[in-house]
Tab-separated table of C-alpha atoms in Angstrom:
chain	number	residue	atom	x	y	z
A	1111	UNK	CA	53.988	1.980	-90.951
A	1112	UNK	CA	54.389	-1.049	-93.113
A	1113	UNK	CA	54.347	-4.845	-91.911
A	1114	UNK	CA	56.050	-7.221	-94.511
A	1115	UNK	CA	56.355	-10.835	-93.680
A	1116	UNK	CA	58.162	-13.615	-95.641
A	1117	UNK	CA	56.304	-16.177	-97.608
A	1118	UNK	CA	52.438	-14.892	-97.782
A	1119	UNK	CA	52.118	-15.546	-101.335
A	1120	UNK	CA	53.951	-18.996	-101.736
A	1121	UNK	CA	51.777	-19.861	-98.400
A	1122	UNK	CA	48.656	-19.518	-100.336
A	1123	UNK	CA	49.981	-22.679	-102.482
A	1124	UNK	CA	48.225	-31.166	-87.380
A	1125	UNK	CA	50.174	-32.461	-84.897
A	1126	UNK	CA	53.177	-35.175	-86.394
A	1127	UNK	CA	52.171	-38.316	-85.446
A	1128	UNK	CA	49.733	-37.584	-83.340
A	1129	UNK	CA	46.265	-38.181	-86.213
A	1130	UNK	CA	45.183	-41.625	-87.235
A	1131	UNK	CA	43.930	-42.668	-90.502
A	1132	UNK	CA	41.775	-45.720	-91.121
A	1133	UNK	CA	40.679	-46.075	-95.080
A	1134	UNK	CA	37.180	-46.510	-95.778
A	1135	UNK	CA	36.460	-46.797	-99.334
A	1136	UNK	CA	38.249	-43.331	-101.130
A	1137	UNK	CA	38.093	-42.211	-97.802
A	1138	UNK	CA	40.156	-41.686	-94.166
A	1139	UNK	CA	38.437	-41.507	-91.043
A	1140	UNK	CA	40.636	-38.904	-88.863
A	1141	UNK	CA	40.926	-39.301	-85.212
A	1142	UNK	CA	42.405	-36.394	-83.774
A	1143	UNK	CA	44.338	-37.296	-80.484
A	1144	UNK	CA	43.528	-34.024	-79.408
A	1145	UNK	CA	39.109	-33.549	-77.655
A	1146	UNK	CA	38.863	-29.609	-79.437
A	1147	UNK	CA	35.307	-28.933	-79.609
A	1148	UNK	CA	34.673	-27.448	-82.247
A	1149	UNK	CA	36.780	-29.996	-84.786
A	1150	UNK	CA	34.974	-33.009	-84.485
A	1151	UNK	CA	35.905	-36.601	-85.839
A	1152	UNK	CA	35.533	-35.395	-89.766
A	1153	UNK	CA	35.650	-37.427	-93.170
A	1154	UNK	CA	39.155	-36.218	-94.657
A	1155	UNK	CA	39.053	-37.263	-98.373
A	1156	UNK	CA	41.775	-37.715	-100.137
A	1157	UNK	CA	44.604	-38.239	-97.466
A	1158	UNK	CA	47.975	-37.434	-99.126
A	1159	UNK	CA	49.903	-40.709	-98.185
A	1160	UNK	CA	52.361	-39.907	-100.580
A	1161	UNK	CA	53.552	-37.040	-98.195
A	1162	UNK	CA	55.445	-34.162	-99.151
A	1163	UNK	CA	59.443	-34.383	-98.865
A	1164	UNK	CA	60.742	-31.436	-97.684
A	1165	UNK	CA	64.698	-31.766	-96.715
A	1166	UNK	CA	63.692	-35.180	-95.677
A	1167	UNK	CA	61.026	-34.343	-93.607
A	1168	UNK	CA	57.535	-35.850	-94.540
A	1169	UNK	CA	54.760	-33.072	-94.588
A	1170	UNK	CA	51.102	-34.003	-94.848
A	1171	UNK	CA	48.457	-32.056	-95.932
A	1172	UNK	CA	45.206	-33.152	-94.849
A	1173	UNK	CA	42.308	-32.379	-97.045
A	1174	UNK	CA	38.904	-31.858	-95.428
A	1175	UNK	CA	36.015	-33.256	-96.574
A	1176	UNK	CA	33.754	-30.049	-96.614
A	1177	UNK	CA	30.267	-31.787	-97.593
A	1178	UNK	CA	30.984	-33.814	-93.947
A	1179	UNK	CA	32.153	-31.089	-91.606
A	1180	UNK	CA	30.517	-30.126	-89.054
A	1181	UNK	CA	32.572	-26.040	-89.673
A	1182	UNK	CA	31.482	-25.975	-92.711
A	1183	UNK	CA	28.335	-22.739	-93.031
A	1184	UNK	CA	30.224	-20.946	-90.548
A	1185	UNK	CA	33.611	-21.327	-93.082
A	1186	UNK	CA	31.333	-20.686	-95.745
A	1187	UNK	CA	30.005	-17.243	-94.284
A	1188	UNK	CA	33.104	-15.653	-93.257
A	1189	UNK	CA	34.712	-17.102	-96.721
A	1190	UNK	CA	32.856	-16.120	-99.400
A	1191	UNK	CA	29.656	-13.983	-97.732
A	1192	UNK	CA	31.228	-11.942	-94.738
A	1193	UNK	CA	34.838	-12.118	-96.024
A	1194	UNK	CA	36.414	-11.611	-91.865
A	1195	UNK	CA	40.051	-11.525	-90.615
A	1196	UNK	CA	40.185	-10.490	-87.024
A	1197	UNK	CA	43.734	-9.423	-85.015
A	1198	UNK	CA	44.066	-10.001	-81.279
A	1199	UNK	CA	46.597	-8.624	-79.104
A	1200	UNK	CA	47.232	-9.752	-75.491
A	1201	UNK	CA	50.229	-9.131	-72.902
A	1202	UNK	CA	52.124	-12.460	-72.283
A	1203	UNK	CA	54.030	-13.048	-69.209
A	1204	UNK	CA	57.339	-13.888	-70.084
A	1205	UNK	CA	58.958	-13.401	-66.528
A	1206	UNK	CA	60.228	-17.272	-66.836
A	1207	UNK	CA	61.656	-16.596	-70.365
A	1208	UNK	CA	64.297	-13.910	-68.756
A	1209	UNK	CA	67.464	-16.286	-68.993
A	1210	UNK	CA	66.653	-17.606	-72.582
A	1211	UNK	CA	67.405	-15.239	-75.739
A	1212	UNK	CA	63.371	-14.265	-76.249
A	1213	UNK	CA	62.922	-14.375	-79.860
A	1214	UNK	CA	63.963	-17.731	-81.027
A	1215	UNK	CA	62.549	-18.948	-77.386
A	1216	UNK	CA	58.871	-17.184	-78.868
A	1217	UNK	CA	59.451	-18.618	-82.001
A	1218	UNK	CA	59.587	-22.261	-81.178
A	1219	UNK	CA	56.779	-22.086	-78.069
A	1220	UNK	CA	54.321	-20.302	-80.917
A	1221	UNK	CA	55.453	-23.062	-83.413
A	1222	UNK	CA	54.569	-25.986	-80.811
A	1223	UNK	CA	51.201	-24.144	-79.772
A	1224	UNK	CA	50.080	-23.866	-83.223
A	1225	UNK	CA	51.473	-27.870	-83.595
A	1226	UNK	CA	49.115	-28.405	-81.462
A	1227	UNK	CA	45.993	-26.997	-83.169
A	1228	UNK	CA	44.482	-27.788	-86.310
A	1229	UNK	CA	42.473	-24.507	-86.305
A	1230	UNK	CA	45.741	-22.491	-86.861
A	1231	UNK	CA	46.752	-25.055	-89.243
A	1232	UNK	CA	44.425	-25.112	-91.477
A	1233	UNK	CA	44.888	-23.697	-94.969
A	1234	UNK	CA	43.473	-23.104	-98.611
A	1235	UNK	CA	45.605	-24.598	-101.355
A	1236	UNK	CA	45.770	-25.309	-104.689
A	1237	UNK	CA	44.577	-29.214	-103.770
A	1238	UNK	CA	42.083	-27.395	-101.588
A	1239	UNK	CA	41.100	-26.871	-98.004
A	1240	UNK	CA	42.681	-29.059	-95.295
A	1241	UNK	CA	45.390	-28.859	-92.717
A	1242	UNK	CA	48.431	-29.759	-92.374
A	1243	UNK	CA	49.949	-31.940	-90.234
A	1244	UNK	CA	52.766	-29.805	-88.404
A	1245	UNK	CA	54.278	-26.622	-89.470
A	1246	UNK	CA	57.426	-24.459	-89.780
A	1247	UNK	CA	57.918	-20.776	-88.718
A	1248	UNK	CA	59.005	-18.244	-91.480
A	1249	UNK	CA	60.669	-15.270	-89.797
A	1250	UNK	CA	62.313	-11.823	-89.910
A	1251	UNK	CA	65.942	-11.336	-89.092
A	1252	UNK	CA	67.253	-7.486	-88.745
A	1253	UNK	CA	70.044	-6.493	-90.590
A	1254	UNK	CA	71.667	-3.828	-88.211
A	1255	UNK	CA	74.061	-2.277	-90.907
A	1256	UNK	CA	71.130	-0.989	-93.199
A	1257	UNK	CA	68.024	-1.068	-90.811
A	1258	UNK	CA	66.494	-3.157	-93.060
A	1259	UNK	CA	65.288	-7.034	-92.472
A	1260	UNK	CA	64.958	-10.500	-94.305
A	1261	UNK	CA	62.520	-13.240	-94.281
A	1262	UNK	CA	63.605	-16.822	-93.489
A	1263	UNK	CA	62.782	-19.875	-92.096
A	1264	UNK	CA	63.993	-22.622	-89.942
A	1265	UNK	CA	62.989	-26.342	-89.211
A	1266	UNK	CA	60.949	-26.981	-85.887
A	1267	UNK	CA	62.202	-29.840	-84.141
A	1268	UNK	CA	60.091	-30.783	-80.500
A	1269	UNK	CA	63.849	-30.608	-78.639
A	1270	UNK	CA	64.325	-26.611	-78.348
A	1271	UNK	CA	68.093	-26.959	-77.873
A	1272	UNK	CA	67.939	-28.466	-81.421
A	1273	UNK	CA	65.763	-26.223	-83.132
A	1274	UNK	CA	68.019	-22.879	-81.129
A	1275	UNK	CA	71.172	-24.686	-83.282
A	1276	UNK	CA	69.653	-24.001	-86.644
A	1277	UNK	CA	68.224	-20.766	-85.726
A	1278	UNK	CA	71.514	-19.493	-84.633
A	1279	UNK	CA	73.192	-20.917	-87.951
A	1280	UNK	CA	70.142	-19.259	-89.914
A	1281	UNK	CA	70.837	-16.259	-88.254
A	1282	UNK	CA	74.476	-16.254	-88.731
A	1283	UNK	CA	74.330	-16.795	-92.064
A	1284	UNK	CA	71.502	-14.629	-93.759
A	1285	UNK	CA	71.006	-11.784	-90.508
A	1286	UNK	CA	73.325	-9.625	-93.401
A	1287	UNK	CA	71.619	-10.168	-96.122
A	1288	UNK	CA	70.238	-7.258	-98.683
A	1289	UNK	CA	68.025	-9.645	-99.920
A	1290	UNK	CA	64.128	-10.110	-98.875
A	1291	UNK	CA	63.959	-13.878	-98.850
A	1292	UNK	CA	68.001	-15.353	-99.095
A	1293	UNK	CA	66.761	-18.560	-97.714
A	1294	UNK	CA	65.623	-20.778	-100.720
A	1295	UNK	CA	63.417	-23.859	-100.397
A	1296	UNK	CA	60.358	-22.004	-97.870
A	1297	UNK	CA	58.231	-25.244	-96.822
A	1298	UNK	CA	54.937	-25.392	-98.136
A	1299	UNK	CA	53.504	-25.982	-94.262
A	1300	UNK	CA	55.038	-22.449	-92.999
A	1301	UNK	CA	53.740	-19.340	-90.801
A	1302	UNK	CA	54.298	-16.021	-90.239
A	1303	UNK	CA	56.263	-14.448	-87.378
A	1304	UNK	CA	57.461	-11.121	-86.722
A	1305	UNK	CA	59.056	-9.174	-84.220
A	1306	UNK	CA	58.750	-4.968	-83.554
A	1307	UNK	CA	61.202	-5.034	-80.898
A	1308	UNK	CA	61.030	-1.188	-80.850
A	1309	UNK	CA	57.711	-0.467	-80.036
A	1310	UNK	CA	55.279	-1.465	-76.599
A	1311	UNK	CA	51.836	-1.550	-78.858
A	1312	UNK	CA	48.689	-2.102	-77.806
A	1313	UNK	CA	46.830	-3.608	-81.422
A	1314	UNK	CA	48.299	-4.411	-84.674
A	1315	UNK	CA	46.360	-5.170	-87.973
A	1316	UNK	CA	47.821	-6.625	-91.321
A	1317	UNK	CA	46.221	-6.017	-94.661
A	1318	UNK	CA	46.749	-8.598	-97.192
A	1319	UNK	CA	45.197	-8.741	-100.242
A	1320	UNK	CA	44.316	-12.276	-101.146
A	1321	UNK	CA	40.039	-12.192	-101.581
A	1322	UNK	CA	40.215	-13.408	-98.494
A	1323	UNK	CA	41.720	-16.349	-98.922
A	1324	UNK	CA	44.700	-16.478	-96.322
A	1325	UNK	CA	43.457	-18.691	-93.856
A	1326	UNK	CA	46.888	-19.115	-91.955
A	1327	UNK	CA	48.052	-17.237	-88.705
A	1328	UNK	CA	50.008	-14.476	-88.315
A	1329	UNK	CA	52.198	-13.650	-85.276
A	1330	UNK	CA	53.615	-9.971	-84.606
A	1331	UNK	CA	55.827	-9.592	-81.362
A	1332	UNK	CA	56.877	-5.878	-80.059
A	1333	UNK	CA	58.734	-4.639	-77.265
A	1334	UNK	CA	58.601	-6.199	-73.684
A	1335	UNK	CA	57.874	-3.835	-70.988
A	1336	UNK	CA	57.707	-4.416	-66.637
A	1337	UNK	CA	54.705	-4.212	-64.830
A	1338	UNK	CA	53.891	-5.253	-61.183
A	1339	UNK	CA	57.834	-7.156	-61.373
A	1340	UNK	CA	56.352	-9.197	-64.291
A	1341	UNK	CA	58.198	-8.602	-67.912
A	1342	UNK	CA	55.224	-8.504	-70.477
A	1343	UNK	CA	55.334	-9.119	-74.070
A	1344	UNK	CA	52.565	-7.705	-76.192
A	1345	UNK	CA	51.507	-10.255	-78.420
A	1346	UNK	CA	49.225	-9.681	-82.280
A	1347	UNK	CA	47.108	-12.950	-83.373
A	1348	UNK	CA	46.177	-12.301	-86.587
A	1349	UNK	CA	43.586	-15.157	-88.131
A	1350	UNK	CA	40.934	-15.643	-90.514
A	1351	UNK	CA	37.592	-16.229	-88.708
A	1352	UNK	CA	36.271	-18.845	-91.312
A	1353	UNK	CA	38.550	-21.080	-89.935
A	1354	UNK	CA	39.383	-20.151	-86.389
A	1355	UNK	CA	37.193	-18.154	-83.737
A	1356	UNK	CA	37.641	-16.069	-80.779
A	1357	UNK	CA	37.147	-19.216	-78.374
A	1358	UNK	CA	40.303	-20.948	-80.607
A	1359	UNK	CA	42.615	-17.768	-79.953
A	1360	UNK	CA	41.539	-18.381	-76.158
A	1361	UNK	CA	42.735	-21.470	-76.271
A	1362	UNK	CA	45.761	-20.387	-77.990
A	1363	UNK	CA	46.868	-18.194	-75.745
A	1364	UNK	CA	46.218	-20.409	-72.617
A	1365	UNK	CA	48.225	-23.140	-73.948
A	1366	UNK	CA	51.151	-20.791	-75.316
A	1367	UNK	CA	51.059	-18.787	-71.710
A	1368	UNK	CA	51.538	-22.495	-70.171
A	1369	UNK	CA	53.923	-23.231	-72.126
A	1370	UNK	CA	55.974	-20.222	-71.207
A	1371	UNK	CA	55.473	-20.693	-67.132
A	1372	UNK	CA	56.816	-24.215	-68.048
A	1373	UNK	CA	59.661	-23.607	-70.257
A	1374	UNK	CA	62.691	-24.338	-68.034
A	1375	UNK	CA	61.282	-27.123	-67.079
């Protein structure tokens, strides 16, 4: 079985508003909002005030000052000595989800998890390592008339009845498409999400061939199943370990499994 998603290659190429900069000499003292343990206060040189437009929507991409952070052998090691992606699949319970349509509902709480941490944020670029400041989800859409599927994308926006518009008008518009990637204009600051809504796995493992490089997330949903009168969702994390660690995916899943008890709230 193959796994495509939209956007690898032109992603190769941390929370809006919620990072301070102070300038010191050629370089910006970041103060993440945010107490993660294992992404201290770092040097970030070269902030990129000049920002990005995207659809006029700033994006920032943080570059990390590597001779100053504290990451840095253990990035080192699983970057260029022990070259180490690592998949993780867990069951969510999505028992509160069961009135909301599930995958643009998954799509948005997976966007504002990984919003919130600059570990699944955090990419290799042509300027060079750093992380950016908030991100976008790239996505399949399934065309039922050929069996076949299409990658797009769609604006996040923090107000889920806003960001469910534009899915539904993405959707509408390129869910019968022939083509791979009809949406033009794929932001820079993007992720990969996925959906097997056919199959209950238990693991699932991507391949890509980069050297390694691919530092960003990937996100494969499959089929929901009942257990105990809880609906379950089986859930792949797919990350690069130079960057993010099993404590970080943890983390990740605590905050996304919160997020999902709290959604109609």
């Amino acid at each position: 079985m193959v796994f495509q998603f939209p956007g690898l290659a032109r992603a190769l190429s941390q929370c809006r508003g919620e990072s301070r900069f102070r300038q010191n000499k050629d370089y910006f003292l970041h103060i993440p909002k945010h107490n993660y343990s294992a992404l201290p206060i770092v040097l970030m040189k070269g902030y990129n005030e000049d920002n990005k437009q995207q659809g006029g929507i700033k994006m920032a991409f943080n570059l990390i000052d590597i001779e100053n952070w504290e990451r840095r052998e253990f990035y080192e090691h699983f970057l260029n000595e022990v070259i180490c992606t690592y998949s993780i699949t867990v069951n969510l319970d999505i028992t509160p989800l069961k009135e909301q349509r599930l995958y643009p509902a998954m799509i948005w709480l997976l966007t504002k998890t990984v919003n919130e941490m600059p570990e699944f944020r955090t990419s290799l670029t042509k300027e060079g390592l750093g992380v950016y400041d908030s991100m976008h989800p790239m996505y399949t859409v399934f065309n039922k008339q050929n069996g076949n599927f299409s990658g797009i994308w769609s604006y996040f926006s923090e107000d889920y009845s806003e960001f469910l518009k534009s899915y539904e008008a993405d959707e509408r518009e390129y869910s019968g498409s022939k083509r791979y990637t009809p949406k033009a204009g794929t932001p820079e600051n993007s992720f990969n999400i996925s959906m097997l809504p056919w199959l209950e796995f238990t693991s699932v493992n991507i391949n890509v061939f980069d050297d390694g490089k691919f530092l960003l997330p990937i996100f494969t949903m499959g089929k929901y199943f009942e257990r105990d009168g809880r609906r379950m969702l089986p859930l792949s994390i797919q990350v690069h370990h130079a960057v993010c660690d099993g404590y970080h995916v943890g983390v990740f899943v605590d905050k996304l499994q919160d997020k999902i008890n709290r959604f109609a709230e």
